[in-house]
Short mmCIF file of C-alpha atoms and ligand atoms in Angstrom, two decimals:
data_model
loop_
_atom_site.label_atom_id
_atom_site.label_comp_id
_atom_site.label_asym_id
_atom_site.label_seq_id
_atom_site.Cartn_x
_atom_site.Cartn_y
_atom_site.Cartn_z
CA UNK G 11 43.33 141.72 55.67
CA UNK G 12 42.81 144.70 57.93
CA UNK G 13 42.04 143.94 61.53
CA UNK G 14 38.76 144.79 63.18
CA UNK G 15 38.79 147.58 65.73
CA UNK G 16 38.36 146.97 69.45
CA UNK G 17 38.00 149.42 72.31
CA UNK G 18 37.42 148.97 75.98
CA UNK G 19 37.27 151.50 78.79
CA UNK G 20 38.09 151.22 82.46
CA UNK G 21 37.07 153.54 85.21
CA UNK G 22 40.08 154.31 87.32
CA UNK G 23 38.44 153.76 90.65
CA UNK G 24 40.78 151.71 92.87
CA UNK G 25 43.25 148.84 93.18
CA UNK G 26 42.59 145.77 91.08
CA UNK G 27 41.81 142.35 92.59
CA UNK G 28 42.03 138.85 91.18
CA UNK G 29 38.34 139.02 90.12
CA UNK G 30 39.29 141.93 87.83
CA UNK G 31 42.32 140.00 86.61
CA UNK G 32 40.45 136.86 85.56
CA UNK G 33 37.26 138.71 84.53
CA UNK G 34 38.78 141.59 82.56
CA UNK G 35 42.60 141.92 82.33
CA UNK G 36 43.47 138.40 81.30
CA UNK G 37 40.75 138.14 78.61
CA UNK G 38 41.87 141.52 77.25
CA UNK G 39 45.52 140.45 77.15
CA UNK G 40 44.52 137.25 75.35
CA UNK G 41 42.51 138.95 72.61
CA UNK G 42 43.83 142.46 72.02
CA UNK G 43 46.50 141.55 69.48
CA UNK G 44 43.90 140.05 67.14
CA UNK G 45 42.41 143.52 66.73
CA UNK G 46 43.41 147.10 66.22
CA UNK G 47 43.00 147.79 69.93
CA UNK G 48 42.26 150.87 72.01
CA UNK G 49 42.44 150.79 75.80
CA UNK G 50 40.97 153.88 77.40
CA UNK G 51 41.13 155.12 80.99
CA UNK G 52 37.67 156.59 81.57
CA UNK G 53 38.68 159.31 83.99
CA UNK G 54 35.85 161.70 83.08
CA UNK G 55 33.48 158.84 83.83
CA UNK G 56 35.26 158.36 87.15
CA UNK G 57 34.59 162.04 87.90
CA UNK G 58 30.91 161.13 88.33
CA UNK G 59 31.94 159.51 91.64
CA UNK G 60 35.55 160.46 92.54
CA UNK G 61 36.04 163.89 94.13
CA UNK G 62 39.58 163.43 95.41
CA UNK G 63 42.18 164.81 92.96
CA UNK G 64 45.02 162.81 94.46
CA UNK G 65 42.99 159.58 94.11
CA UNK G 66 42.23 160.54 90.51
CA UNK G 67 45.95 160.89 89.72
CA UNK G 68 47.05 157.74 91.57
CA UNK G 69 44.28 155.54 90.17
CA UNK G 70 45.10 156.49 86.60
CA UNK G 71 48.82 155.78 87.01
CA UNK G 72 48.10 152.54 88.85
CA UNK G 73 45.63 151.09 86.41
CA UNK G 74 47.99 151.73 83.47
CA UNK G 75 50.80 150.02 85.39
CA UNK G 76 48.50 147.06 86.09
CA UNK G 77 47.69 146.59 82.41
CA UNK G 78 51.31 146.95 81.32
CA UNK G 79 52.40 144.47 84.00
CA UNK G 80 49.68 142.03 82.94
CA UNK G 81 51.17 142.01 79.43
CA UNK G 82 49.67 144.77 77.28
CA UNK G 83 52.31 146.13 74.92
CA UNK G 84 51.79 149.88 74.34
CA UNK G 85 53.25 149.52 70.86
CA UNK G 86 50.45 147.10 69.97
CA UNK G 87 47.50 148.93 71.56
CA UNK G 88 46.64 152.59 71.85
CA UNK G 89 46.55 153.21 75.61
CA UNK G 90 45.10 156.63 76.37
CA UNK G 91 43.16 158.76 78.78
CA UNK G 92 39.67 160.03 77.92
CA UNK G 93 40.42 163.49 79.36
CA UNK G 94 43.45 163.87 77.05
CA UNK G 95 41.18 163.92 74.02
CA UNK G 96 38.45 166.58 74.08
CA UNK G 97 36.73 164.94 71.12
CA UNK G 98 35.05 162.66 73.68
CA UNK G 99 33.27 165.44 75.57
CA UNK G 100 32.36 167.13 72.30
CA UNK G 101 30.78 164.08 70.67
CA UNK G 102 29.25 163.21 74.07
CA UNK G 103 27.37 166.52 73.90
CA UNK G 104 26.18 165.89 70.36
CA UNK G 105 24.89 162.44 71.34
CA UNK G 106 23.17 163.89 74.41
CA UNK G 107 21.15 165.93 71.97
CA UNK G 108 20.05 162.73 70.16
CA UNK G 109 18.35 161.03 73.13
CA UNK G 110 15.58 161.94 75.53
CA UNK G 111 15.53 162.34 79.29
CA UNK G 112 12.99 159.49 79.77
CA UNK G 113 15.29 157.20 77.77
CA UNK G 114 18.30 158.01 79.98
CA UNK G 115 16.13 157.63 83.06
CA UNK G 116 15.65 153.95 82.27
CA UNK G 117 19.38 153.11 82.46
CA UNK G 118 19.92 150.35 85.06
CA UNK G 119 23.34 151.52 86.05
CA UNK G 120 22.07 155.05 86.79
CA UNK G 121 19.16 153.72 88.82
CA UNK G 122 21.38 151.22 90.69
CA UNK G 123 24.01 153.77 91.56
CA UNK G 124 21.48 156.29 92.81
CA UNK G 125 19.70 153.56 94.80
CA UNK G 126 23.06 152.74 96.43
CA UNK G 127 23.35 156.34 97.58
CA UNK G 128 25.56 157.84 94.85
CA UNK G 129 24.81 161.47 94.09
CA UNK G 130 22.44 161.75 91.12
CA UNK G 131 24.64 164.30 89.34
CA UNK G 132 23.99 165.22 85.70
CA UNK G 133 27.28 163.58 84.69
CA UNK G 134 26.09 160.27 86.09
CA UNK G 135 22.81 160.73 84.25
CA UNK G 136 24.41 161.38 80.86
CA UNK G 137 27.19 158.82 81.46
CA UNK G 138 25.94 156.46 78.69
CA UNK G 139 26.28 159.18 76.02
CA UNK G 140 29.90 159.89 76.95
CA UNK G 141 30.48 156.14 76.74
CA UNK G 142 28.74 156.05 73.33
CA UNK G 143 31.08 158.83 72.17
CA UNK G 144 34.13 156.88 73.45
CA UNK G 145 33.21 154.10 71.09
CA UNK G 146 31.75 155.97 68.09
CA UNK G 147 34.85 158.17 67.76
CA UNK G 148 37.03 155.24 66.70
CA UNK G 149 34.83 153.30 64.26
CA UNK G 150 34.83 150.43 66.72
CA UNK G 151 33.62 146.94 65.81
CA UNK G 152 33.79 145.14 69.16
CA UNK G 153 33.71 146.25 72.77
CA UNK G 154 34.78 143.61 75.31
CA UNK G 155 32.99 144.30 78.60
CA UNK G 156 31.39 142.51 81.53
CA UNK G 157 27.69 141.63 81.50
CA UNK G 158 26.95 144.76 83.55
CA UNK G 159 27.83 146.91 80.52
CA UNK G 160 25.43 145.26 78.06
CA UNK G 161 22.83 147.99 78.40
CA UNK G 162 25.38 150.75 77.94
CA UNK G 163 26.22 149.24 74.56
CA UNK G 164 22.53 149.17 73.64
CA UNK G 165 22.37 152.84 74.56
CA UNK G 166 25.39 153.54 72.39
CA UNK G 167 23.77 151.80 69.42
CA UNK G 168 20.52 153.68 69.96
CA UNK G 169 22.26 157.08 70.05
CA UNK G 170 24.41 156.28 67.02
CA UNK G 171 21.36 154.96 65.16
CA UNK G 172 19.42 158.16 65.85
CA UNK G 173 22.36 160.23 64.68
CA UNK G 174 22.65 158.24 61.46
CA UNK G 175 18.92 158.40 60.77
CA UNK G 176 18.94 162.16 61.25
CA UNK G 177 22.12 162.99 59.35
CA UNK G 178 22.97 160.01 57.12
CA UNK G 179 25.33 157.15 57.84
CA UNK G 180 28.27 158.66 59.70
CA UNK G 181 28.96 156.61 62.82
CA UNK G 182 29.45 152.86 63.21
CA UNK G 183 27.09 150.86 65.42
CA UNK G 184 29.28 148.88 67.82
CA UNK G 185 28.73 145.32 69.06
CA UNK G 186 29.49 144.22 72.60
CA UNK G 187 31.54 141.13 73.29
CA UNK G 188 30.46 139.96 76.71
CA UNK G 189 33.27 138.43 78.72
CA UNK G 190 31.54 135.87 80.87
CA UNK G 191 33.61 132.74 80.49
CA UNK G 192 35.00 132.81 84.03
CA UNK G 193 31.69 133.63 85.73
CA UNK G 194 31.61 135.47 89.02
CA UNK G 195 34.66 134.97 91.17
CA UNK G 196 33.81 134.84 94.87
CA UNK G 197 35.58 137.02 97.42
CA UNK G 198 36.94 135.82 100.76
CA UNK G 199 33.43 135.97 102.24
CA UNK G 200 31.89 133.96 99.40
CA UNK G 201 30.00 136.94 97.86
CA UNK G 202 31.09 138.41 94.48
CA UNK G 203 34.64 139.71 94.85
CA UNK G 204 34.38 143.49 94.59
CA UNK G 205 36.31 146.56 95.68
CA UNK G 206 33.12 147.91 97.14
CA UNK G 207 32.58 144.88 99.43
CA UNK G 208 36.06 144.85 101.02
CA UNK G 209 36.35 141.10 100.33
CA UNK G 210 39.15 141.05 97.77
CA UNK G 211 42.39 139.23 97.18
CA UNK G 212 44.55 142.08 95.84
CA UNK G 213 46.24 141.37 92.51
CA UNK G 214 49.39 143.31 93.25
CA UNK G 215 49.51 142.91 97.02
CA UNK G 216 52.65 141.67 98.77
CA UNK G 217 52.96 137.86 99.13
CA UNK G 218 52.01 138.33 102.81
CA UNK G 219 48.86 140.31 101.97
CA UNK G 220 47.79 137.75 99.42
CA UNK G 221 48.43 134.89 101.82
CA UNK G 222 46.53 136.63 104.60
CA UNK G 223 43.53 137.15 102.32
CA UNK G 224 43.60 133.51 101.14
CA UNK G 225 43.85 132.15 104.69
CA UNK G 226 40.73 134.11 105.63
CA UNK G 227 38.53 132.65 102.85
CA UNK G 228 35.30 131.47 104.48
CA UNK G 229 34.81 127.68 104.38
CA UNK G 230 32.00 125.41 105.58
CA UNK G 231 33.18 123.05 108.29
CA UNK G 232 31.41 119.97 106.92
CA UNK G 233 34.63 118.32 105.79
CA UNK G 234 33.65 118.44 102.11
CA UNK G 235 35.41 120.34 99.35
CA UNK G 236 35.87 124.01 100.36
CA UNK G 237 33.99 125.54 97.42
CA UNK G 238 35.18 129.13 97.84
CA UNK G 239 38.80 127.97 97.77
CA UNK G 240 38.15 125.64 94.85
CA UNK G 241 36.36 128.34 92.79
CA UNK G 242 39.56 130.40 92.73
CA UNK G 243 41.85 127.40 92.44
CA UNK G 244 40.17 126.21 89.26
CA UNK G 245 41.29 129.40 87.51
CA UNK G 246 44.89 128.38 88.16
CA UNK G 247 45.07 124.62 87.63
CA UNK G 248 43.41 121.91 85.55
CA UNK G 249 40.54 119.91 87.02
CA UNK G 250 42.67 116.74 86.91
CA UNK G 251 45.44 118.30 88.97
CA UNK G 252 42.91 119.66 91.42
CA UNK G 253 41.19 116.29 91.78
CA UNK G 254 44.43 114.78 93.10
CA UNK G 255 45.31 117.76 95.30
CA UNK G 256 41.85 117.97 96.87
CA UNK G 257 41.74 114.19 97.44
CA UNK G 258 45.19 114.09 99.05
CA UNK G 259 44.28 116.97 101.35
CA UNK G 260 40.66 116.09 102.06
CA UNK G 261 39.34 118.01 105.07
CA UNK G 262 42.64 119.88 105.53
CA UNK G 263 41.46 123.38 104.64
CA UNK G 264 44.58 125.12 105.93
CA UNK G 265 46.80 123.02 103.66
CA UNK G 266 44.56 123.60 100.64
CA UNK G 267 44.62 127.34 101.26
CA UNK G 268 48.41 127.22 101.52
CA UNK G 269 48.59 125.53 98.13
CA UNK G 270 46.23 128.13 96.65
CA UNK G 271 48.32 130.99 98.09
CA UNK G 272 51.46 129.46 96.54
CA UNK G 273 49.74 128.98 93.18
CA UNK G 274 48.59 132.60 93.20
CA UNK G 275 52.10 133.71 94.05
CA UNK G 276 53.46 131.73 91.09
CA UNK G 277 51.06 133.61 88.81
CA UNK G 278 51.54 137.03 90.35
CA UNK G 279 55.31 137.13 91.14
CA UNK G 280 56.52 137.73 87.56
CA UNK G 281 53.81 140.37 86.98
CA UNK G 282 54.67 142.09 90.25
CA UNK G 283 58.31 142.07 89.24
CA UNK G 284 57.45 143.69 85.88
CA UNK G 285 55.19 146.22 87.58
CA UNK G 286 57.96 147.30 89.94
CA UNK G 287 60.11 148.20 86.92
CA UNK G 288 57.50 150.63 85.54
CA UNK G 289 57.88 154.22 86.72
CA UNK G 290 55.26 156.99 86.81
CA UNK G 291 57.28 158.68 84.04
CA UNK G 292 56.97 155.57 81.87
CA UNK G 293 53.19 155.70 82.29
CA UNK G 294 53.06 159.39 81.38
CA UNK G 295 55.05 158.70 78.21
CA UNK G 296 52.69 155.87 77.24
CA UNK G 297 49.66 158.12 77.78
CA UNK G 298 51.17 161.00 75.85
CA UNK G 299 51.89 158.80 72.86
CA UNK G 300 48.44 157.16 73.18
CA UNK G 301 46.68 160.54 73.23
CA UNK G 302 48.34 161.51 69.93
CA UNK G 303 47.45 158.23 68.25
CA UNK G 304 43.87 158.35 69.56
CA UNK G 305 43.36 161.92 68.40
CA UNK G 306 44.53 161.10 64.88
CA UNK G 307 41.65 158.65 64.52
CA UNK G 308 38.93 160.49 66.45
CA UNK G 309 39.70 163.83 64.80
CA UNK G 310 38.65 162.50 61.42
CA UNK G 311 35.38 161.07 62.69
CA UNK G 312 34.54 164.22 64.62
CA UNK G 313 35.18 166.28 61.51
CA UNK G 314 32.55 164.25 59.66
CA UNK G 315 30.13 164.69 62.57
CA UNK G 316 30.67 168.46 62.65
CA UNK G 317 30.11 168.67 58.95
CA UNK G 318 27.01 166.45 59.13
CA UNK G 319 25.29 168.56 61.80
CA UNK G 320 26.06 171.78 59.99
CA UNK G 321 28.46 173.57 62.31
CA UNK G 322 31.23 173.77 59.73
CA UNK G 323 30.36 176.83 57.70
P1 LIG P 7 34.44 146.03 91.28
O1 LIG P 7 33.18 145.21 91.46
O2 LIG P 7 35.56 145.52 92.11
O3 LIG P 7 34.21 147.52 91.43
P2 LIG P 7 34.53 146.62 88.47
O4 LIG P 7 33.04 146.73 88.39
O5 LIG P 7 35.38 147.83 88.38
O6 LIG P 7 34.90 145.80 89.79
O7 LIG P 7 35.00 145.51 87.43
C1 LIG P 7 35.76 145.71 86.30
C2 LIG P 7 35.64 144.42 85.50
O8 LIG P 7 36.26 143.34 86.23
C3 LIG P 7 34.16 143.98 85.34
O9 LIG P 7 33.57 144.46 84.17
C4 LIG P 7 34.26 142.47 85.31
O10 LIG P 7 34.49 142.02 83.98
C5 LIG P 7 35.50 142.15 86.14
N1 LIG P 7 35.15 141.67 87.49
C6 LIG P 7 35.02 142.40 88.62
N2 LIG P 7 34.75 141.62 89.68
C7 LIG P 7 34.68 140.35 89.22
C8 LIG P 7 34.43 139.08 89.83
N3 LIG P 7 34.20 138.94 91.13
N4 LIG P 7 34.42 137.98 89.03
C9 LIG P 7 34.67 138.08 87.71
N5 LIG P 7 34.92 139.25 87.07
C10 LIG P 7 34.93 140.38 87.81
N1 LIG P 8 31.31 152.17 81.85
C1 LIG P 8 32.42 151.25 81.80
C2 LIG P 8 32.57 150.54 83.17
O1 LIG P 8 32.17 151.10 84.17
C3 LIG P 8 33.71 151.96 81.47
C4 LIG P 8 33.71 152.55 80.10
C5 LIG P 8 33.74 153.89 79.77
C6 LIG P 8 33.71 151.85 78.87
N2 LIG P 8 33.78 154.05 78.44
C7 LIG P 8 33.75 152.83 77.83
C8 LIG P 8 33.69 150.48 78.54
C9 LIG P 8 33.74 152.47 76.48
C10 LIG P 8 33.67 150.13 77.19
C11 LIG P 8 33.69 151.12 76.17
O2 LIG P 8 33.13 149.47 83.23
#
């Protein structure tokens, strides 16, 4: 039986934290081998907010290293960069021509980003159509993403649907697969852990950095279970184990945080070790190979699109 196709995209916008690990990396690592998988670095999407070329380069290299270290085997998934395959910008344009300005104006993520002070550039506005192209180019069945991306998948289906109604069935309508099993992981201040809130426990920090972050997790001083510590701990140990640990150390927040820091270190140490073995050159080789494999698939779909719209004479 042939496997279904899966694709997910990541904006390369900064160092990963343990919220990203449990919310995105780990679920990807656990499922990608069941599918024909594509992992794409969405650097042209990142260009809607990143204006620093050095950050662009570093972030791309780093995020690929993070995924390789977390256990993605480049022989078993196509790991590639959006900007290495011009088919994305081309199909993005075609899909832009399928949807209206009022439709794009309703996108939550556009409205939220502009409300937060991001520049309302035209790239940010048409972002969902580039994302739709990312998916439609590979005949994708499932797209594992966080809840925040649900609407982008609806937009992708709408654009693909309009294309198919206008030109005949050419592109596949993708389904999202919302990754919500772990819920929202709190940061050291108790709010959602996020790069943009400066409240993270870094995934690939040094043991000292991780310990420092854990020790500064905010706790209530009522002597009960420190919920912010527990919320992270339960990702690492069974409830039974935790019951004993939290009973034996009742009220001793410092000791509980020490145990959490050690448990995190046990998880992270082997990944950090693997990550240190991966050079920038290794990453470039992975991306070069990925670009070729991606292009082989997307080229065929784009050819059908070009023929359908009547630009192949
Ligand atoms: P950030 O908020 O740090 O900018 P992103 O929005 O880049 O993170 O998140 C990438 C993915 O990582 C999200 O789609 C989500 O699945 C996961 N993720 C991020 N933060 C958390 C969190 N605090 N708890 C659970 N999952 C998270
Ligand atoms: N917009 C997604 C995010 O910010 C990233 C992304 C770009 C993506 N292209 C994609 C996700 C295609 C899934 C499929 O997280």
